Every structure is written in structure tokens, then in C-alpha cells.
Amino acid sequence: MKISIFGMGYVGAVSAGCLAGEGHEIIGVDSVQAKVDLINKGLTPIIEKDIGELIQAAVKEGRLQATTDAAEAVAATDISFVCVGTPSQLNGNLDLKYIRRVCEKIGSALQEKNGHHVVVIRSTILPGTMRSVVIPTLETASGKKAGKGFGVCNNPEFLREGTAVYDFHNPPKTVIGEIDAASGDILAELYQKMDAPIIRTDLETAEMVKYVDNCWHALKVGFANEVGNICKAVGTDGHRVMDIFCKDTKLNLSPYYLKPGFAFGGSCLPKDLRALTYKGKSLDLELPILNSIIPSNLLQIERGLNMILTRPGRKVGVLGFSFKAGTDDLRESPMVEVIERLLGKGYDIRIYDKNVNLARLVGANRDYILNLIPHIAKMMVQSVDDILAHADTIVIGNNDPEFEAAMERISGNQIVIDLVRVAQKQSHEGVYDGICW
């Protein structure tokens, strides 16, 4: 494939060397003449393991060249990768001047080109940038319509400095955000030989994925450091603790707790967080990440409550209020907090949860419901039908399979507020509202 790559910095140079090494014809484009000259001499403009040898071989074999002429590069290729920098502004926002500048140049070149051309953004950009900046700039400069006159994709990179060449050939995933299938097909063809899943999605999801990845990595570093600080203060080895922690790939290093939804609760997580953060305070340790978890959880409860309060009607039906489906445990259930807040505001509430049955409750759960929330026990009904007959607003509080079937029986004047995504639906105004989707 004939490919032009705009920006011969870290991502661009690695992409150029690796793609050329796979047999593609590459034209590197950069406004800095010194970088162009280095590449044309078979030298690398960056310091990175193995990339020098790849560039040297590709130039020698005639598969890689560089230029400052954007129009020449677009005219001679079928697909253009944009790999320019998106540095931070003083307020933390991205500086998109390099993206705009390159898109203007590519768009101007497309004005004179008759064949189909695909523009792929590899630079890291915030969700919405493709539609608000990239596509309008390309369309204005070219006089053509994206998806018809030319193709557009977003293809975030997952390269780590020091192992970028290895990462290019062995990615954890390949994400392609597309506005038309034909453009996505062309880009996907480049990655067919890689042993990694190819995920094709919309532009905004592809843009967001890279930020989620990097913020998660940053959070992991900070979390491990705070754990290490506590460990040192109590006289244990933080590395040993985290080595054991990482052995658990069923829960700790897994997708299990990484689904957006409602707040956590139960008899373990809140209690243990409070205990560990209290221990940190007693040791005079600053633990901003650990200390922020419970406040963040409380904000999610507030968010769920506000979704109910902003709906018309005072009759609310709750399906599921134990902290997790399949249990009768109400201790620190976030739904109990929501129900009590609604009661305080005068709402007429009915609650159904087949697992929370007074006749079967024993021990701590029985004491809890009879002594601490007896007013809530009086609102419990015996079936889903009782909830559907009562409520203007139906709140899904846990993901019992029974509730998914119930959603098919919602009447036209009722709205569902789903806090757990019991069904794969998207929010639809006045009908269904998911807390994070």
C-alpha cells in the first residue's frame, strides 16, 4: 500500500519504519527540513530501539522517503496518517494547531486529487475533535464531503517509548473509528497480519479509548505508590504485596469491576476503604487517590438520585435494592440511601427484590432491616407487577435477570432509570435513561 505519514516525530517515525519494513511504500512528511534530510539519508530522527535499522533498510531498498511537500505526498499515496503532536495548553486543553495545519494541507491536496483517499488520525485527540475540527477542516480545504469525496478514520496508537517497534507489531488491540465502512476496510487491511483484535467502532469511541488507557495507567501507578507508602510505614514490602495482588487475574487484573454504573456498596468495600484510609491518617500519610474513592462513590449516588428527582411524577418503583443481584445484603447498599432520600422528599415508593424477603432474613440482615430501616420494609411488594402498576418512574437497582424481562412490559407513560445496565440499551429521552450510557 502507498502511505503518506504526516509528522516525523516519535509516532510518525516508528510507524514509517515499521510499515516500510512490512513492504509498504512510505512517504514521510514533515515541515522541519532537518528531519526530512535525516530520513532521506537513512538516519532516524528519534532515539528508539530498532527504529534506526528499520529506517536505514527501508531507505536503502527504496520503500521510504521523506519530503516537506504535503501535496506531493498526498498525490502519490492512497492513505495519509496524521501523527503530529497535540501538546497541552496552559489550561490543560489540547493545542490543536498542528492538527489543523496538517488537515488544511491535506485538504488542499485532496482538492486536486481524483482518486479515493483515506485520512487517518493517529494523534491523540479528545472525543468530538474528529467531528468538530478534523472533518470540517478537511471539508473546507478540499471542497469535498467526508465519507463521499474522501475517507476519514481515527486510529489511536498504543506505543510505549523504549519498546515502540515491538508494540507496533504486537499491539494489545487495534482500534479503528470510522465514518464509512469502505475507509475502515482499507485501514483494517493494513493490520490483518497482526495477532491482535481489530475493533471497528465510531469516531468518538476510538478517540476516547486512548484517554481511558492512559488515565488508567496513570491511576495504577499512583495507586501502587500509595499502597507502597502505607506498606513502608507499617513495615512491610510494598513490592511483595503488589506481586501477590497481581496474581489475581479473576478480579484484580480483569474487566470484572470496570463496568460503568452505579455506586459500590456492601459489607466489605466501604468498610475496608475507611479502615485503610484511617490507618493512613494515623501514619500522617497523604493518600489523595485512596481518600478520593468514597467521595467519588457518594457523587455517583447523588447522580443517580438526581436522575430520579428531575423526572415528573411522585410515584417511584424500585426493582432491586440489595447492593448486588443474587444477595439479600442491604448493608451500605447505595439504593437504600437513594430510597431514604426520596422518602425525605415525599415520594410515594414501592420496592421489589425477591432476595430481600423478611421471612428468610437472619442475623445481621434481619437486625438491619427491622431496626435501622423498618420504614423501608413497609414499602416492599411481592412482585414486579406491583411495581409496574404503581410507578411513574421505574428504577433498576441491581441486575437481576428478572428485571430485563420486566422492561418489555413498561407502558408508554413510564420512564426507566437504569443504574446497572440490565439491558443493552442507550438512553432515550423520556423513555429510558442509563446512568453512564
Coordinates of C-alpha atoms in Angstrom, one line a residue:
M1 CA 0.0 0.0 0.0
K2 CA 1.2 3.6 -0.7
I3 CA 1.1 5.6 2.5
S4 CA 2.0 9.1 3.5
I5 CA 2.7 9.8 7.2
F6 CA 2.5 13.4 8.4
G7 CA 4.8 14.2 11.3
M8 CA 8.2 12.5 11.7
G9 CA 8.2 12.6 15.4
Y10 CA 8.0 9.7 17.7
V11 CA 4.8 8.0 16.5
G12 CA 5.3 9.0 12.9
A13 CA 8.9 7.8 12.5
V14 CA 8.1 4.5 14.2
S15 CA 5.0 4.0 12.0
A16 CA 7.0 4.9 8.9
G17 CA 9.9 2.5 9.7
C18 CA 7.6 -0.4 10.7
L19 CA 5.2 -0.1 7.8
A20 CA 8.0 0.2 5.3
G21 CA 9.6 -2.9 6.9
E22 CA 6.4 -4.7 6.1
G23 CA 6.8 -3.9 2.4
H24 CA 4.6 -0.8 2.1
E25 CA 5.7 2.3 0.2
I26 CA 6.0 5.2 2.6
I27 CA 6.4 8.9 2.2
G28 CA 7.2 10.8 5.4
V29 CA 6.1 14.4 5.6
D30 CA 7.4 17.0 8.0
S31 CA 7.8 20.8 8.0
V32 CA 11.3 20.5 9.6
Q33 CA 13.8 20.1 6.8
A34 CA 16.4 18.6 9.1
K35 CA 14.1 15.6 9.9
V36 CA 13.4 15.1 6.2
D37 CA 17.1 15.2 5.4
L38 CA 17.9 12.6 8.1
I39 CA 15.4 10.2 6.9
N40 CA 16.4 10.5 3.2
K41 CA 20.0 9.7 4.4
G42 CA 18.7 6.6 6.1
L43 CA 19.0 8.0 9.6
T44 CA 16.4 8.1 12.3
P45 CA 15.1 11.5 13.7
I46 CA 14.3 9.9 17.1
I47 CA 16.1 7.7 19.6
E48 CA 14.2 4.4 19.9
K49 CA 15.3 0.7 20.0
D50 CA 15.5 -0.9 16.5
I51 CA 14.0 2.0 14.6
G52 CA 17.4 3.2 13.2
E53 CA 18.0 -0.2 11.5
L54 CA 14.4 -0.3 10.1
I55 CA 14.7 3.2 8.6
Q56 CA 18.1 2.6 7.2
A57 CA 17.0 -0.7 5.4
A58 CA 13.7 0.9 4.1
V59 CA 15.5 3.9 2.6
K60 CA 18.2 1.7 1.1
E61 CA 15.5 -0.6 -0.5
G62 CA 13.6 2.4 -1.8
R63 CA 10.4 1.9 0.3
L64 CA 10.8 5.0 2.4
Q65 CA 11.5 8.7 1.5
A66 CA 10.6 12.0 3.1
T67 CA 9.5 15.4 1.9
T68 CA 8.2 18.8 3.1
D69 CA 5.7 18.9 0.2
A70 CA 2.3 17.7 1.5
A71 CA 0.6 17.9 -1.9
E72 CA 3.2 15.7 -3.5
A73 CA 2.8 13.1 -0.7
V74 CA -1.0 13.0 -0.9
A75 CA -0.9 12.8 -4.7
A76 CA 1.4 9.8 -4.6
T77 CA -0.4 7.8 -1.9
D78 CA -3.7 6.2 -1.1
I79 CA -3.8 6.8 2.6
S80 CA -2.4 9.5 4.9
F81 CA -1.6 9.1 8.6
V82 CA -1.6 12.2 10.7
C83 CA 0.9 11.7 13.6
V84 CA 1.6 15.3 14.6
G85 CA 1.8 16.4 18.3
T86 CA -1.1 17.6 20.4
P87 CA 0.6 19.3 23.3
S88 CA -1.1 20.8 26.4
Q89 CA -2.1 24.4 26.6
L90 CA -1.6 26.2 29.9
N91 CA -5.2 25.4 31.0
G92 CA -4.7 21.7 30.3
N93 CA -6.7 21.7 27.0
L94 CA -5.1 20.3 23.8
D95 CA -3.3 22.6 21.4
L96 CA -4.7 21.5 18.0
K97 CA -2.8 24.0 15.8
Y98 CA -0.7 21.2 14.3
I99 CA -3.7 19.1 13.6
R100 CA -5.5 22.0 11.9
R101 CA -2.4 22.9 9.9
V102 CA -1.9 19.4 8.5
C103 CA -5.6 18.9 7.8
E104 CA -5.6 22.2 5.8
K105 CA -2.6 20.9 3.8
I106 CA -4.1 17.5 3.2
G107 CA -7.5 19.0 2.3
S108 CA -5.9 21.4 -0.2
A109 CA -4.1 18.5 -1.8
L110 CA -7.4 16.5 -2.0
Q111 CA -9.0 19.3 -3.9
E112 CA -6.7 18.4 -6.8
K113 CA -6.9 14.6 -6.4
N114 CA -9.5 12.5 -8.2
G115 CA -8.9 9.0 -6.7
H116 CA -10.2 7.9 -3.3
H117 CA -8.0 8.9 -0.4
V118 CA -8.3 8.0 3.3
V119 CA -7.2 10.3 6.1
V120 CA -6.3 8.6 9.3
I121 CA -5.7 10.5 12.6
R122 CA -3.2 8.7 14.8
S123 CA -2.6 11.8 17.0
T124 CA -4.2 11.6 20.5
I125 CA -7.3 13.9 20.4
L126 CA -10.2 14.3 22.7
P127 CA -13.7 12.9 21.9
G128 CA -15.5 15.1 19.4
T129 CA -12.4 16.5 17.8
M130 CA -12.8 14.4 14.6
R131 CA -16.2 15.9 14.0
S132 CA -15.6 19.4 15.3
V133 CA -12.1 20.1 13.9
V134 CA -10.7 17.4 11.7
I135 CA -13.6 16.7 9.3
P136 CA -14.7 20.4 9.0
T137 CA -11.1 21.5 8.2
L138 CA -10.6 18.8 5.6
E139 CA -14.0 19.5 4.0
T140 CA -13.4 23.3 3.9
A141 CA -10.0 22.9 2.4
S142 CA -10.9 20.3 -0.1
G143 CA -14.4 21.3 -1.1
K144 CA -15.4 17.7 -0.7
K145 CA -17.6 15.8 1.7
A146 CA -16.1 13.3 4.2
G147 CA -17.4 9.8 3.6
K148 CA -18.0 10.5 0.0
G149 CA -15.2 12.6 -1.5
F150 CA -12.6 11.1 0.8
G151 CA -12.5 8.7 3.8
V152 CA -11.8 9.5 7.4
C153 CA -10.7 7.2 10.3
N154 CA -9.4 7.6 13.8
N155 CA -6.7 5.0 14.7
P156 CA -5.2 5.7 18.2
E157 CA -1.7 4.3 18.8
F158 CA -0.6 2.3 21.8
L159 CA 3.2 2.7 21.6
R160 CA 5.5 2.8 24.7
E161 CA 8.8 4.7 24.4
G162 CA 11.6 2.2 24.5
T163 CA 9.5 -0.7 23.1
A164 CA 7.7 1.1 20.4
V165 CA 8.8 -1.1 17.5
Y166 CA 7.8 -4.2 19.4
D167 CA 4.5 -2.6 20.4
F168 CA 3.7 -1.6 16.8
H169 CA 4.0 -5.2 15.7
N170 CA 2.4 -6.7 18.9
P171 CA -0.4 -4.3 19.9
P172 CA -2.9 -5.2 22.6
K173 CA -5.7 -4.2 20.2
T174 CA -6.2 -2.2 17.0
V175 CA -9.0 0.3 17.2
I176 CA -10.5 1.9 14.1
G177 CA -13.0 4.6 14.4
E178 CA -14.7 5.2 11.0
I179 CA -17.5 7.2 9.4
D180 CA -17.8 4.8 6.4
A181 CA -17.1 1.1 6.1
A182 CA -15.1 1.4 2.9
S183 CA -12.4 3.6 4.6
G184 CA -12.4 1.2 7.6
D185 CA -11.9 -1.7 5.3
I186 CA -8.8 -0.1 3.7
L187 CA -7.2 0.6 7.1
A188 CA -8.1 -2.8 8.6
E189 CA -6.3 -4.4 5.7
L190 CA -3.0 -2.9 7.0
Y191 CA -3.4 -4.8 10.3
Q192 CA -4.7 -8.2 9.1
K193 CA -1.4 -10.0 9.8
M194 CA -1.1 -8.7 13.4
D195 CA -2.0 -11.1 16.2
A196 CA -4.4 -8.7 17.9
P197 CA -8.2 -8.0 17.8
I198 CA -9.3 -5.4 15.3
I199 CA -12.1 -3.3 16.8
R200 CA -14.1 -1.2 14.5
T201 CA -16.3 1.5 16.1
D202 CA -17.5 5.1 15.8
L203 CA -15.1 8.0 15.9
E204 CA -15.9 9.2 19.4
T205 CA -15.4 5.8 21.0
A206 CA -12.0 5.5 19.2
E207 CA -10.9 8.9 20.4
M208 CA -11.9 8.2 24.0
V209 CA -10.2 4.8 24.2
K210 CA -6.7 6.2 24.2
Y211 CA -7.5 8.6 27.0
V212 CA -9.1 5.8 29.1
D213 CA -6.0 3.7 28.6
N214 CA -3.5 6.4 29.6
C215 CA -5.6 7.7 32.6
W216 CA -5.9 4.1 33.8
H217 CA -2.2 3.5 33.6
A218 CA -1.6 6.8 35.5
L219 CA -4.1 5.7 38.1
K220 CA -2.4 2.3 38.5
V221 CA 1.0 4.0 39.1
G222 CA -0.5 6.4 41.7
F223 CA -2.5 3.6 43.4
A224 CA 0.6 1.3 43.6
N225 CA 2.7 4.2 45.0
E226 CA 0.1 4.9 47.7
V227 CA -0.1 1.3 48.7
G228 CA 3.7 1.2 48.8
N229 CA 3.8 4.3 51.1
I230 CA 1.4 2.6 53.5
C231 CA 3.4 -0.7 53.4
K232 CA 6.6 1.0 54.2
A233 CA 5.0 2.9 57.1
V234 CA 3.7 -0.3 58.6
G235 CA 7.0 -2.2 58.0
T236 CA 6.1 -4.5 55.1
D237 CA 7.3 -4.8 51.5
G238 CA 5.1 -3.0 49.0
H239 CA 6.5 -4.9 46.1
R240 CA 5.7 -8.2 47.8
V241 CA 2.2 -7.1 48.5
M242 CA 1.6 -5.9 44.9
D243 CA 3.2 -9.0 43.4
I244 CA 0.6 -11.1 45.3
F245 CA -2.2 -8.6 44.3
C246 CA -1.3 -9.1 40.6
K247 CA -1.5 -12.9 40.8
D248 CA -5.3 -12.4 40.9
T249 CA -6.5 -12.1 37.2
K250 CA -10.0 -13.1 38.0
L251 CA -10.9 -9.9 39.9
N252 CA -7.9 -7.6 40.5
L253 CA -6.5 -7.5 36.9
S254 CA -9.6 -8.2 34.9
P255 CA -12.7 -6.5 33.5
Y256 CA -14.8 -7.5 36.5
Y257 CA -15.1 -4.2 38.3
L258 CA -14.6 -2.0 35.2
K259 CA -18.2 -1.6 34.0
P260 CA -19.6 2.0 34.4
G261 CA -22.7 2.0 36.5
F262 CA -24.0 2.8 40.0
A263 CA -22.0 3.2 43.3
F264 CA -20.4 0.3 45.1
G265 CA -21.7 -0.9 48.5
G266 CA -21.9 -4.0 50.7
S267 CA -20.2 -5.1 53.8
C268 CA -16.6 -5.1 52.5
L269 CA -15.6 -2.3 50.2
P270 CA -16.8 0.8 52.1
K271 CA -15.7 -0.6 55.5
D272 CA -12.2 -1.6 54.3
L273 CA -11.6 1.6 52.5
R274 CA -12.5 3.6 55.6
A275 CA -10.2 1.5 57.7
L276 CA -7.2 1.7 55.4
T277 CA -7.6 5.5 54.9
Y278 CA -8.0 6.0 58.6
K279 CA -4.7 4.0 59.1
G280 CA -3.1 6.3 56.5
K281 CA -4.2 9.4 58.5
S282 CA -2.9 7.9 61.7
L283 CA 0.5 7.4 60.0
D284 CA 0.4 11.0 58.7
L285 CA 0.4 9.9 55.1
E286 CA -1.2 11.8 52.3
L287 CA -3.2 9.4 50.2
P288 CA -5.2 11.5 47.7
I289 CA -6.2 8.6 45.4
L290 CA -7.4 6.3 48.2
N291 CA -9.0 9.2 50.1
S292 CA -11.0 10.2 47.0
I293 CA -12.7 6.9 46.3
I294 CA -15.5 7.2 48.8
P295 CA -16.3 10.8 47.9
S296 CA -16.4 9.8 44.3
N297 CA -18.7 6.9 45.2
L298 CA -21.0 9.4 47.0
L299 CA -21.1 11.6 43.9
Q300 CA -22.4 8.6 41.9
I301 CA -25.2 8.1 44.4
E302 CA -26.0 11.8 44.1
R303 CA -26.0 11.5 40.3
G304 CA -28.5 8.5 40.4
L305 CA -30.7 10.4 42.8
N306 CA -30.8 13.5 40.7
M307 CA -31.8 11.4 37.6
I308 CA -35.0 10.4 39.6
L309 CA -35.6 13.9 41.1
T310 CA -35.6 15.6 37.7
R311 CA -38.4 13.3 36.3
P312 CA -42.1 14.2 36.5
G313 CA -44.4 12.2 38.8
R314 CA -44.0 11.3 42.5
K315 CA -44.6 7.6 42.3
V316 CA -41.3 5.6 42.1
G317 CA -40.9 1.8 41.8
V318 CA -37.5 0.3 42.7
L319 CA -36.6 -3.1 41.2
G320 CA -33.7 -4.5 43.3
F321 CA -32.3 -2.7 46.3
S322 CA -29.8 -5.2 47.8
F323 CA -26.2 -4.0 47.0
K324 CA -25.8 -6.8 44.4
A325 CA -28.1 -9.1 42.5
G326 CA -28.3 -12.6 44.0
T327 CA -27.8 -11.5 47.6
D328 CA -30.1 -10.2 50.3
D329 CA -27.4 -8.0 51.8
L330 CA -28.6 -4.4 52.4
R331 CA -25.7 -3.2 54.4
E332 CA -24.4 0.0 52.8
S333 CA -26.5 -0.6 49.7
P334 CA -26.4 2.7 47.7
M335 CA -30.1 2.0 46.8
V336 CA -31.1 2.3 50.5
E337 CA -29.5 5.7 50.6
V338 CA -31.4 6.7 47.4
I339 CA -34.7 5.4 48.8
E340 CA -34.3 7.2 52.1
R341 CA -33.5 10.5 50.3
L342 CA -36.6 10.1 48.1
L343 CA -38.7 9.4 51.2
G344 CA -37.5 12.6 52.8
K345 CA -38.7 14.5 49.8
G346 CA -42.2 12.9 50.0
Y347 CA -42.1 10.4 47.2
D348 CA -44.5 7.5 47.1
I349 CA -42.3 4.5 46.8
R350 CA -42.7 0.7 46.2
I351 CA -39.8 -1.7 46.3
Y352 CA -39.4 -5.2 45.0
D353 CA -36.4 -7.6 45.5
K354 CA -37.1 -11.3 45.6
N355 CA -33.9 -11.9 47.6
V356 CA -34.8 -9.5 50.3
N357 CA -37.5 -11.4 52.0
L358 CA -38.3 -10.8 55.7
A359 CA -39.1 -14.4 56.3
R360 CA -35.7 -15.5 55.1
L361 CA -33.6 -12.8 56.6
V362 CA -31.5 -13.9 59.5
G363 CA -28.6 -12.4 61.6
A364 CA -27.2 -9.1 60.7
N365 CA -29.5 -8.6 57.7
R366 CA -32.6 -9.2 59.8
D367 CA -31.5 -6.8 62.5
Y368 CA -30.5 -4.2 59.9
I369 CA -33.9 -4.1 58.1
L370 CA -36.0 -4.4 61.3
N371 CA -34.1 -2.0 63.4
L372 CA -32.5 0.5 61.1
I373 CA -34.8 0.7 58.0
P374 CA -38.2 -0.5 59.2
H375 CA -39.9 2.3 57.2
I376 CA -38.4 0.8 54.0
A377 CA -39.6 -2.7 54.8
K378 CA -43.2 -1.4 54.8
M379 CA -42.8 -0.4 51.2
M380 CA -41.8 -3.8 49.9
V381 CA -44.2 -5.5 47.5
Q382 CA -44.4 -9.1 46.3
S383 CA -43.9 -8.9 42.5
V384 CA -42.7 -6.9 39.6
D385 CA -46.3 -6.5 38.5
D386 CA -46.9 -4.5 41.7
I387 CA -44.1 -2.1 40.7
L388 CA -45.3 -1.7 37.2
A389 CA -48.9 -1.0 38.3
H390 CA -47.7 1.7 40.8
A391 CA -44.8 3.7 39.3
D392 CA -44.4 6.7 37.1
T393 CA -40.6 6.2 37.3
I394 CA -39.1 2.7 37.5
V395 CA -35.6 2.5 38.9
I396 CA -33.4 -0.6 38.2
G397 CA -31.2 -1.0 41.3
N398 CA -29.4 -4.3 40.5
N399 CA -29.0 -6.6 37.6
D400 CA -31.3 -9.5 38.5
P401 CA -32.2 -11.2 35.2
E402 CA -35.9 -10.9 36.1
F403 CA -35.7 -7.1 35.6
E404 CA -34.6 -7.3 32.0
A405 CA -37.8 -9.1 31.0
A406 CA -39.8 -6.6 33.0
M407 CA -38.6 -3.8 30.9
E408 CA -40.5 -5.2 27.9
R409 CA -43.7 -4.5 29.8
I410 CA -43.2 -0.8 30.6
S411 CA -46.1 1.3 29.5
G412 CA -45.7 4.4 27.3
N413 CA -46.2 6.9 30.1
Q414 CA -43.5 5.3 32.4
I415 CA -39.8 6.0 32.3
V416 CA -37.0 3.6 33.3
I417 CA -33.9 4.8 35.1
D418 CA -31.3 2.1 34.8
L419 CA -28.4 2.2 37.2
V420 CA -26.8 -1.1 36.3
R421 CA -27.5 -1.6 32.5
V422 CA -29.8 -4.6 33.0
A423 CA -30.3 -4.4 29.2
Q424 CA -28.1 -3.3 26.4
K425 CA -30.0 -0.1 25.6
Q426 CA -28.9 3.5 25.0
S427 CA -30.5 6.5 26.8
H428 CA -33.6 7.8 25.1
E429 CA -35.2 10.9 26.4
G430 CA -38.5 10.3 28.2
V431 CA -38.3 6.5 27.8
Y432 CA -35.1 5.1 29.2
D433 CA -32.2 6.8 30.9
G434 CA -28.9 4.9 31.8
I435 CA -26.6 6.4 34.4
C436 CA -23.5 6.1 32.3
W437 CA -24.7 5.2 28.8

